[in-house]
Amino acid sequence: MLRFLASRLLRALLTIGMVVTFAFVVLRLSGDPAQIIMGSEAPPEAVAAFRASWGLDQPLWVQYLRYFLAILEGDLGRSMRDGRPALDLVVERIPATLALTLPALLIKLGLGIPAGVTAALHRNSAIDRAVMLLAVAGFTMPSFVLGLLLVLVFAVQLGWLPSGGQEGWRHAILPVVTLGIGGAAALARFTRSAMLEVLGQPYIRTASAKGVPWRAVVSRHALPNAAIPTVTIIGFMVGSLIAGAVVVESVFSWPGVGRLLVVAVANRDLAVVQAILLLVAATMVTANVLVDLLYGALDPRLRAAPKGVR
Amino acid sequence: MPEAPPSPIMLAPPRARRQGLPPLVLFAVGWLGLMLGVALLANVVSPYAYTALDLRNRLSPPIGFGGTTAHWLGTDELGRDVLSRLIHSIRMSLLIAFGATLIGAVVGTTLGLLAAQFRGLVEQAVLALVDFSASLPFLILALAVLAFFGNSLTLFVCLLGLHAWERYARIARGLAISAGAQGYAAAVRQLGASAWRVQLRHVLPNIASTLIVSMTLAFPEIILLESGLSFLGLGVQPPATSLGSMVGYGREYLSRAPWILLSPAAVIVLTTLSVSALGDWLRDRLDPSLD
């Protein structure tokens, strides 16, 4: 178990290293940030001074090494726009984003899993068809379409809720519902197919054949086994808590990490984009490691043979 | 499905119904046929040029809501015909989605087969790349790359092509490894076929149905990604138009002229729904082992 943990952590670190490298390569090789920030009209001395003060006059590998070392010390650079530390800029936006994504996660879990399980247990019934139809509809509708439809109905037509901004909890309702519905639909679909897979297994037939009540078969035998694949997608949802609302935040002008990313990308604010990329990757990788550990807790077979995980 | 024997030959699952297509699948086929027809004949069927202005009829509502037959789906803020723009947007979005799906399938399958063929270091490198793509939501990655490399259409298609490549790579690698251990691959190898001949002429056709089903899963996701990025203003750039960018521009007129964004939004939803329904149906038919 310890060896498994160590190899998993090593791979996680390697992945984060790759993300840092990727961010560096893409962002630095795509153009000259000094020209873009200062504009093409700027006097050459000013551009040169700017480049020197940001270390942009050094060879690329020096910039890369410096960047890597700085990250190890927790320094993600400063925003080229207002000179504040990039990490601070990002971190102060996190609560606003979590205020949307955490309640949305609760909706996803509270709606998606029961719906999927019910649909699977009543396969091919009217309930199953209704759930699946809703799930496919929610799953194929892009979040910006759903969000704008909700705005059209509840803000423009009925005037019940504000269409955007962040002044109070009422402003959060539409974005949270938008995020929650899409995720719940995906989760319901996934839970249903995981449940169906498990319900067709021989051990379920054995359990019913030996006289275990159906209720107990479902709760003791089917649910824990169906949880194993479902945990993967939940892990992904937890991993995207920070950056899972880019589009929805834009629809509702919500000042979270997603808005910051879109604005930073438009302004070519390298440090901020890199900080967000890194933070998102770290969250995602952590969630993946937790999922792998949870697999071990849920499925004794994987504890014995950690190589099979994946 | 679990009773199906683990055979490489595709067997119809026991529950597959033989009597005709389900209504949803029929609808899906019809809708996709319509979309393909519209995309192919865009210049013939669109009543106006998609950039043509009609300044006297700005923000004119669709027919049935006070509009005239001059503009069936109404006009936008510059008096451009929404129907004509919709038709050209469908063509653009489908073109991008087809191109990107193909790129993803080719890149992913190639890397997967490479990993299966050479194992060792190549395989580890491919798996590390797979880990890397799994560590970042694709939208975030795409946002960064797009905004920093600018907005050429070629780059945009290639970027979207990278979506889901790791899925094909993983599937192709797994299937190719297990296929390589089977009699037929060993037999052609014994006959002196080169490694690539074995992979491309013998293994690939045998795993193709699974890969095709994966493509039907990736296609609607790519449409959604394209429209999302274009909605944010970072995808297809004006004067070109796509379904997502139509919704993005229409958003400004949400309260005054909701028809500008409702028609492209409906097309996006119906198209992704149709491809998903068709994909689900195909998967049940061809390959019950995919989830």
XYZ file of C-alpha atoms in Angstrom:
601
model
C 0.000 0.000 0.000
C 2.826 2.360 0.912
C 4.638 1.584 -2.320
C 1.465 2.163 -4.262
C 1.015 5.500 -2.545
C 4.595 6.516 -3.258
C 4.417 5.628 -6.960
C 1.088 7.389 -7.273
C 2.486 10.546 -5.659
C 5.547 10.422 -7.888
C 3.369 10.252 -10.969
C 1.265 13.128 -9.661
C 4.377 15.292 -9.222
C 5.599 14.347 -12.694
C 2.263 15.376 -14.154
C 2.368 18.735 -12.411
C 5.907 19.202 -13.712
C 4.610 18.571 -17.216
C 1.872 21.142 -16.739
C 4.441 23.734 -15.618
C 6.573 22.953 -18.654
C 3.583 23.088 -20.959
C 2.424 26.420 -19.568
C 5.903 27.835 -19.919
C 6.436 26.626 -23.466
C 3.032 27.681 -24.772
C 2.941 31.036 -23.089
C 6.511 32.109 -23.775
C 6.928 30.877 -27.326
C 3.684 32.317 -28.607
C 4.847 35.894 -28.837
C 6.690 38.694 -27.136
C 4.746 39.710 -24.040
C 6.706 42.975 -23.728
C 5.470 44.181 -27.123
C 1.908 43.206 -26.303
C 1.786 44.825 -22.874
C 3.614 47.999 -23.890
C 2.044 48.279 -27.336
C 3.927 48.672 -30.613
C 4.222 52.442 -30.145
C 6.330 52.178 -26.980
C 9.900 53.523 -27.139
C 12.512 50.761 -27.444
C 14.232 51.770 -24.177
C 10.991 51.341 -22.246
C 10.430 47.925 -23.824
C 13.976 46.900 -22.994
C 13.568 48.091 -19.396
C 10.308 46.156 -19.134
C 11.947 43.013 -20.492
C 14.856 43.348 -18.097
C 12.644 43.902 -15.073
C 10.574 40.778 -15.872
C 13.604 38.673 -16.805
C 12.412 38.393 -20.395
C 15.866 39.321 -21.729
C 17.388 36.113 -20.391
C 17.744 32.976 -22.553
C 14.646 30.793 -22.478
C 16.191 27.992 -20.449
C 17.238 30.471 -17.753
C 13.700 31.830 -17.632
C 12.412 28.260 -17.407
C 14.791 27.270 -14.618
C 14.024 30.431 -12.702
C 10.324 29.820 -13.106
C 10.604 26.260 -11.863
C 12.690 27.267 -8.837
C 10.354 30.122 -8.018
C 7.386 27.770 -8.071
C 9.167 25.422 -5.678
C 9.391 28.401 -3.314
C 5.699 29.130 -3.795
C 6.303 32.212 -5.916
C 4.123 32.191 -9.034
C 5.253 35.575 -10.310
C 3.448 38.871 -10.453
C 0.611 40.023 -12.628
C 2.034 42.080 -15.467
C -0.995 44.346 -15.307
C -1.021 45.621 -11.737
C 2.152 44.083 -10.340
C 0.420 42.153 -7.582
C 1.449 38.557 -6.882
C -0.426 36.316 -9.327
C -1.189 33.721 -6.694
C -2.917 36.344 -4.496
C -5.034 37.515 -7.403
C -6.170 33.971 -8.068
C -6.647 32.956 -4.450
C -8.851 35.941 -3.644
C -11.189 34.858 -6.446
C -11.496 31.275 -5.196
C -14.236 31.905 -2.578
C -16.507 33.461 -5.212
C -16.053 30.448 -7.482
C -16.549 27.959 -4.655
C -19.747 29.794 -3.723
C -21.057 28.554 -7.082
C -19.347 25.212 -7.525
C -19.847 23.758 -4.033
C -23.655 24.133 -3.948
C -23.687 22.944 -7.575
C -21.730 19.841 -6.546
C -24.361 19.115 -3.900
C -27.097 19.393 -6.540
C -25.163 17.083 -8.846
C -24.702 14.416 -6.162
C -28.135 14.804 -4.582
C -29.976 14.708 -7.884
C -27.755 12.687 -10.197
C -26.949 9.617 -8.113
C -30.509 8.854 -6.856
C -31.885 9.453 -10.349
C -29.331 7.124 -11.925
C -29.846 4.379 -9.332
C -33.644 4.597 -9.613
C -33.477 4.457 -13.381
C -31.235 1.386 -13.294
C -33.416 -0.445 -10.757
C -36.506 0.171 -12.905
C -34.837 -0.469 -16.205
C -36.983 0.122 -19.299
C -39.834 1.434 -17.170
C -41.452 4.821 -17.681
C -39.288 6.231 -14.852
C -36.143 4.993 -16.545
C -37.126 6.523 -19.878
C -38.073 9.829 -18.280
C -34.820 10.033 -16.301
C -32.716 9.112 -19.297
C -34.477 11.577 -21.576
C -33.946 14.375 -19.057
C -30.380 13.255 -18.486
C -29.526 13.219 -22.184
C -31.212 16.593 -22.641
C -29.315 18.104 -19.705
C -26.107 16.476 -20.857
C -26.251 17.698 -24.445
C -27.301 21.238 -23.615
C -24.268 23.505 -23.342
C -24.091 25.421 -20.069
C -24.240 28.800 -21.779
C -27.453 27.862 -23.582
C -29.048 26.582 -20.381
C -27.851 29.641 -18.467
C -29.167 32.080 -21.054
C -32.505 30.246 -21.227
C -32.810 30.505 -17.442
C -31.979 34.208 -17.640
C -34.551 34.672 -20.378
C -37.281 32.991 -18.336
C -36.518 33.972 -14.738
C -34.842 37.350 -15.185
C -36.183 38.837 -18.405
C -39.718 37.406 -18.585
C -40.668 36.819 -14.959
C -38.293 39.270 -13.342
C -37.885 37.032 -10.278
C -34.110 36.792 -10.206
C -31.211 39.031 -11.244
C -29.533 38.142 -14.540
C -25.947 38.671 -13.430
C -23.509 40.181 -10.980
C -22.694 39.222 -7.425
C -24.535 41.218 -4.773
C -26.157 38.523 -2.687
C -27.329 34.937 -2.550
C -30.146 35.655 -5.009
C -27.539 36.339 -7.670
C -26.063 32.896 -7.139
C -29.254 30.930 -7.744
C -29.269 30.879 -11.551
C -25.553 30.098 -11.999
C -25.689 27.356 -9.354
C -28.742 25.766 -10.982
C -27.097 26.005 -14.412
C -23.954 24.264 -13.183
C -25.865 21.715 -11.121
C -28.315 20.537 -13.787
C -25.677 19.762 -16.398
C -23.522 17.847 -13.924
C -26.481 15.997 -12.427
C -27.481 14.810 -15.901
C -23.999 13.486 -16.639
C -23.793 11.811 -13.245
C -27.233 10.210 -13.615
C -26.251 8.712 -16.964
C -23.016 7.408 -15.561
C -24.517 6.031 -12.347
C -27.233 4.263 -14.313
C -24.795 2.463 -16.597
C -22.537 1.553 -13.645
C -25.536 0.140 -11.759
C -26.747 -1.823 -14.790
C -23.286 -3.276 -15.268
C -23.215 -4.445 -11.636
C -26.800 -5.708 -11.582
C -25.960 -8.069 -14.447
C -23.060 -9.676 -12.548
C -23.290 -13.320 -11.387
C -22.802 -12.379 -7.709
C -26.027 -10.402 -7.750
C -27.852 -13.429 -9.129
C -26.181 -15.596 -6.473
C -27.234 -13.240 -3.701
C -30.859 -13.158 -4.836
C -30.846 -16.914 -5.422
C -29.696 -17.653 -1.904
C -32.637 -15.677 -0.539
C -31.134 -12.293 0.343
C -33.968 -9.718 0.241
C -33.776 -7.529 -2.893
C -33.389 -4.399 -0.786
C -30.308 -5.870 0.867
C -28.952 -7.122 -2.465
C -29.119 -3.585 -3.782
C -27.709 -1.825 -0.735
C -25.054 -4.396 0.283
C -23.980 -5.842 -3.046
C -24.930 -3.595 -5.930
C -24.422 -0.051 -4.617
C -20.876 -0.452 -3.243
C -19.719 -2.045 -6.481
C -21.418 0.515 -8.672
C -19.773 3.230 -6.561
C -16.336 2.280 -7.872
C -16.656 3.678 -11.415
C -18.923 6.479 -10.216
C -16.219 7.718 -7.855
C -14.034 8.473 -10.880
C -16.427 10.994 -12.333
C -17.124 12.493 -8.897
C -13.378 12.882 -8.488
C -13.296 14.760 -11.752
C -16.085 17.029 -10.504
C -14.234 17.726 -7.254
C -11.076 18.369 -9.257
C -12.827 20.988 -11.353
C -14.327 22.864 -8.411
C -11.939 25.748 -9.046
C -12.107 25.983 -12.809
C -15.335 24.258 -13.679
C -17.337 27.433 -14.052
C -15.438 29.376 -16.744
C -18.355 29.601 -19.139
C -21.075 29.974 -16.499
C -19.162 32.743 -14.724
C -18.912 34.546 -18.051
C -22.639 34.160 -18.712
C -23.557 35.603 -15.311
C -20.649 38.102 -14.952
C -19.633 36.355 -11.735
C -16.204 37.552 -10.506
C -14.635 34.146 -9.929
C -11.510 32.338 -11.100
C -13.080 31.553 -14.474
C -13.725 35.220 -15.278
C -10.219 36.053 -14.124
C -8.853 33.413 -16.505
C -10.800 34.708 -19.510
C -9.723 38.285 -18.785
C -6.104 37.289 -18.109
C -5.974 35.304 -21.333
C -7.373 38.238 -23.293
C -4.770 40.555 -21.692
C -1.939 38.035 -22.081
C -1.249 38.301 -18.375
C 1.172 35.367 -18.371
C 1.728 35.032 -14.645
C -1.972 34.910 -13.830
C -2.713 32.345 -16.545
C 0.189 30.197 -15.364
C -0.939 30.450 -11.759
C -4.462 29.338 -12.695
C -3.224 26.497 -14.913
C -1.014 25.266 -12.117
C -3.664 25.580 -9.448
C -6.219 23.764 -11.577
C -3.776 20.997 -12.414
C -2.804 20.608 -8.755
C -6.453 20.357 -7.709
C -7.177 17.880 -10.461
C -4.142 15.714 -9.703
C -4.924 15.736 -5.974
C -8.497 14.682 -6.709
C -7.206 11.868 -8.929
C -4.859 10.606 -6.216
C -7.722 10.677 -3.705
C -9.889 8.741 -6.148
C -7.211 6.074 -6.491
C -6.956 5.804 -2.705
C -10.729 5.631 -2.429
C -10.712 2.807 -4.980
C -8.520 0.845 -2.603
C -10.928 1.477 0.267
C -13.951 0.516 -1.830
C -12.538 -2.478 -3.628
C -10.433 -4.929 -1.618
C -9.214 -6.565 -4.828
C -7.320 -3.424 -5.785
C -5.547 -3.303 -2.446
C -3.993 -6.687 -3.129
C -2.954 -5.792 -6.668
C -2.296 -2.070 -6.890
C -0.955 -2.478 -10.421
C -4.447 -2.957 -11.727
C -5.498 0.534 -10.753
C -6.348 2.777 -13.667
C -24.419 -7.489 -21.742
C -22.224 -9.211 -19.182
C -23.155 -12.598 -20.645
C -21.579 -11.683 -23.968
C -18.512 -13.859 -24.541
C -15.231 -11.943 -24.653
C -14.724 -12.505 -28.328
C -13.181 -10.039 -30.766
C -15.980 -10.775 -33.196
C -18.742 -8.296 -32.528
C -21.884 -10.040 -31.421
C -25.205 -8.262 -31.210
C -26.110 -7.915 -27.525
C -29.004 -10.139 -26.501
C -31.339 -7.258 -25.807
C -30.935 -5.631 -29.195
C -34.371 -5.328 -30.727
C -34.670 -6.376 -34.303
C -37.886 -4.685 -35.277
C -36.912 -1.347 -36.803
C -35.289 1.731 -35.317
C -36.493 3.416 -32.123
C -38.231 6.744 -32.800
C -35.464 8.808 -31.198
C -32.871 7.216 -33.484
C -35.114 7.794 -36.507
C -35.438 11.428 -35.514
C -31.673 11.651 -34.996
C -30.939 10.227 -38.445
C -33.457 12.586 -40.025
C -32.105 15.638 -38.216
C -28.482 14.838 -38.971
C -29.401 14.231 -42.609
C -31.033 17.632 -42.711
C -28.001 19.272 -41.085
C -25.601 17.590 -43.518
C -27.775 18.657 -46.446
C -27.881 22.224 -45.174
C -24.123 22.254 -44.633
C -23.362 20.895 -48.087
C -25.823 23.164 -49.886
C -25.309 26.231 -47.675
C -24.784 28.621 -50.570
C -27.780 27.288 -52.480
C -30.364 27.176 -49.690
C -29.546 30.344 -47.782
C -31.859 33.169 -48.880
C -29.262 35.935 -48.439
C -25.513 36.240 -48.122
C -24.766 35.769 -44.423
C -23.038 39.143 -44.253
C -25.691 41.055 -46.211
C -27.146 43.987 -44.285
C -30.771 45.068 -44.427
C -30.622 48.249 -42.395
C -34.301 49.019 -42.746
C -35.234 45.718 -41.091
C -32.990 45.643 -38.040
C -34.035 43.371 -35.165
C -37.052 42.232 -37.113
C -38.790 39.328 -35.310
C -39.278 35.869 -36.867
C -42.363 34.966 -38.828
C -45.241 34.187 -36.480
C -44.015 36.772 -33.979
C -44.750 39.790 -36.115
C -42.088 39.238 -38.743
C -42.414 39.071 -42.507
C -41.630 36.342 -45.023
C -38.616 38.392 -46.087
C -36.757 37.095 -43.012
C -38.211 33.788 -41.770
C -36.167 33.687 -38.572
C -35.904 37.439 -38.178
C -32.812 39.655 -38.399
C -30.071 40.723 -36.015
C -28.899 44.129 -34.852
C -27.421 44.940 -38.265
C -30.366 43.599 -40.197
C -28.552 40.437 -41.219
C -30.845 37.502 -41.982
C -30.773 35.065 -39.031
C -31.720 32.072 -41.202
C -28.836 32.705 -43.613
C -26.401 33.168 -40.764
C -27.739 30.025 -39.118
C -27.180 27.994 -42.294
C -23.586 29.188 -42.636
C -23.009 28.659 -38.917
C -24.200 25.062 -39.232
C -21.743 24.533 -42.056
C -18.876 26.058 -40.082
C -19.629 24.170 -36.873
C -20.061 20.819 -38.614
C -16.912 21.351 -40.658
C -14.906 22.090 -37.518
C -16.422 19.169 -35.621
C -15.769 16.696 -38.445
C -12.209 17.900 -38.927
C -11.422 17.872 -35.218
C -12.987 14.442 -34.640
C -10.918 12.975 -37.479
C -7.700 14.582 -36.224
C -8.326 13.314 -32.711
C -9.060 9.791 -33.905
C -5.993 9.637 -36.156
C -3.582 11.144 -33.618
C -4.917 9.116 -30.694
C -5.070 5.822 -32.562
C -1.584 6.294 -33.991
C -0.095 7.002 -30.567
C -2.003 4.088 -29.055
C -0.777 1.696 -31.745
C 2.771 3.045 -31.354
C 2.585 2.360 -27.634
C 1.273 -1.143 -28.248
C 3.919 -1.834 -30.905
C 7.026 -0.621 -29.121
C 6.054 -0.869 -25.448
C 8.881 0.237 -23.144
C 9.891 3.874 -23.279
C 7.488 4.883 -26.072
C 4.588 3.431 -24.134
C 5.624 5.229 -20.946
C 5.875 8.507 -22.851
C 2.397 8.053 -24.339
C 0.971 7.162 -20.941
C 2.602 10.228 -19.382
C 0.958 12.383 -22.065
C -2.349 10.705 -21.298
C -1.861 11.556 -17.614
C -1.082 15.122 -18.587
C -4.275 15.563 -20.594
C -6.286 14.020 -17.793
C -4.855 16.552 -15.350
C -6.302 19.645 -17.020
C -9.886 20.233 -18.071
C -9.679 20.569 -21.836
C -11.468 23.922 -21.880
C -8.760 25.490 -19.672
C -6.006 24.093 -21.855
C -7.726 25.241 -25.022
C -8.331 28.718 -23.597
C -4.669 29.180 -22.816
C -3.402 27.900 -26.150
C -5.958 29.763 -28.257
C -5.614 33.178 -26.743
C -1.853 33.008 -26.863
C -1.461 31.704 -30.397
C -4.169 33.865 -31.898
C -7.242 32.706 -33.708
C -6.521 31.103 -37.040
C -9.159 28.604 -38.076
C -6.561 25.916 -38.801
C -5.120 26.201 -35.323
C -8.588 26.127 -33.817
C -9.502 22.883 -35.615
C -6.186 21.250 -34.695
C -6.599 22.305 -31.076
C -10.093 20.846 -30.866
C -8.684 17.746 -32.557
C -6.573 17.182 -29.503
C -9.721 16.786 -27.456
C -10.299 13.144 -26.558
C -7.135 11.959 -28.307
C -6.156 10.236 -25.074
C -9.363 8.228 -25.142
C -8.562 6.779 -28.566
C -4.965 6.237 -27.498
C -5.984 4.307 -24.425
C -8.563 2.208 -26.289
C -6.299 1.540 -29.281
C -3.381 0.579 -27.065
C -5.434 -1.781 -24.918
C -7.165 -3.436 -27.852
C -4.023 -3.675 -29.948
C -2.109 -5.329 -27.124
C -4.808 -7.925 -26.637
C -5.235 -8.372 -30.398
C -1.485 -8.846 -30.793
C -1.665 -11.823 -28.482
C -4.240 -13.526 -30.654
C -3.741 -16.170 -33.288
C -4.383 -14.111 -36.381
C -1.787 -11.469 -35.547
C 0.802 -14.124 -34.761
C -0.084 -15.933 -37.991
C 0.503 -12.941 -40.295
C 3.652 -12.135 -38.363
C 4.883 -15.667 -38.982
C 4.133 -15.190 -42.685
C 6.674 -12.366 -42.623
C 4.425 -9.314 -42.482
C 6.070 -6.173 -41.137
C 4.986 -4.800 -37.786
C 3.145 -1.924 -39.428
C 1.410 -4.218 -41.849
C 0.161 -6.305 -38.948
C -1.061 -3.234 -37.078
C -2.688 -1.379 -39.951
C -4.014 -4.180 -42.140
C -4.971 -6.727 -39.509
C -5.272 -5.272 -36.018
C -6.829 -1.917 -36.930
C -9.801 -3.334 -38.888
C -10.558 -5.598 -35.950
C -10.682 -2.775 -33.411
C -12.265 -0.227 -35.762
C -15.850 -0.597 -34.564
C -14.899 0.372 -31.015
C -12.990 3.385 -32.309
C -15.909 4.459 -34.492
C -18.232 4.339 -31.501
C -15.743 6.522 -29.597
C -15.859 8.998 -32.467
C -19.637 9.316 -32.150
C -19.085 10.064 -28.464
C -16.406 12.673 -29.142
C -18.250 14.437 -31.962
C -20.993 16.100 -29.861
C -18.417 16.997 -27.201
C -16.402 18.811 -29.848
C -19.493 20.673 -31.065
C -20.115 21.746 -27.460
C -16.480 22.808 -26.991
C -16.401 24.738 -30.248
C -19.623 26.546 -29.434
C -18.460 27.244 -25.875
C -15.168 28.766 -27.021
C -16.840 30.716 -29.798
C -19.405 31.908 -27.275
C -16.585 33.279 -25.118
C -15.333 35.089 -28.203
C -12.197 32.971 -28.435
C -13.208 30.539 -31.161
C -14.472 31.333 -34.642
C -13.878 35.029 -35.333
C -16.059 37.446 -37.307
C -16.865 37.833 -40.150
C -16.980 34.012 -40.087
C -19.814 32.723 -37.965
C -20.509 29.556 -36.002
C -23.380 28.380 -33.845
C -21.561 29.342 -30.653
C -20.537 32.796 -31.820
C -24.125 33.485 -32.932
C -25.286 32.716 -29.400
C -22.463 34.863 -28.013
C -23.416 37.907 -30.079
C -27.128 37.329 -29.611
C -26.621 37.451 -25.873
C -26.377 41.260 -25.999
C -29.933 41.354 -27.343
C -31.350 38.716 -25.021
C -34.219 40.847 -23.753
C -35.006 42.731 -26.984
C -34.401 40.094 -29.652
C -34.113 36.609 -28.114
C -34.624 34.948 -31.529
C -31.058 35.802 -32.522
C -29.688 33.300 -30.024
C -32.618 30.898 -29.675
C -32.362 29.396 -33.159
C -28.621 28.589 -33.044
C -29.060 27.349 -29.452
C -31.809 24.981 -30.578
C -29.655 23.703 -33.446
C -26.737 23.026 -31.073
C -28.927 21.094 -28.652
C -30.769 19.087 -31.315
C -27.558 18.205 -33.146
C -25.610 17.055 -30.095
C -28.696 15.195 -28.890
C -29.026 13.419 -32.233
C -25.387 12.382 -32.437
C -25.501 11.139 -28.827
C -28.692 9.163 -29.438
C -27.221 7.641 -32.574
C -23.945 6.891 -30.782
C -25.714 5.216 -27.869
C -27.710 3.094 -30.253
C -24.626 2.155 -32.284
C -22.766 1.279 -29.108
C -25.519 -1.029 -27.937
C -25.405 -2.691 -31.314
C -21.682 -2.886 -31.928
C -19.869 -2.887 -28.669
C -21.512 -3.373 -25.307
C -18.155 -3.256 -23.527
C -17.818 0.549 -23.768
C -19.412 2.713 -21.153
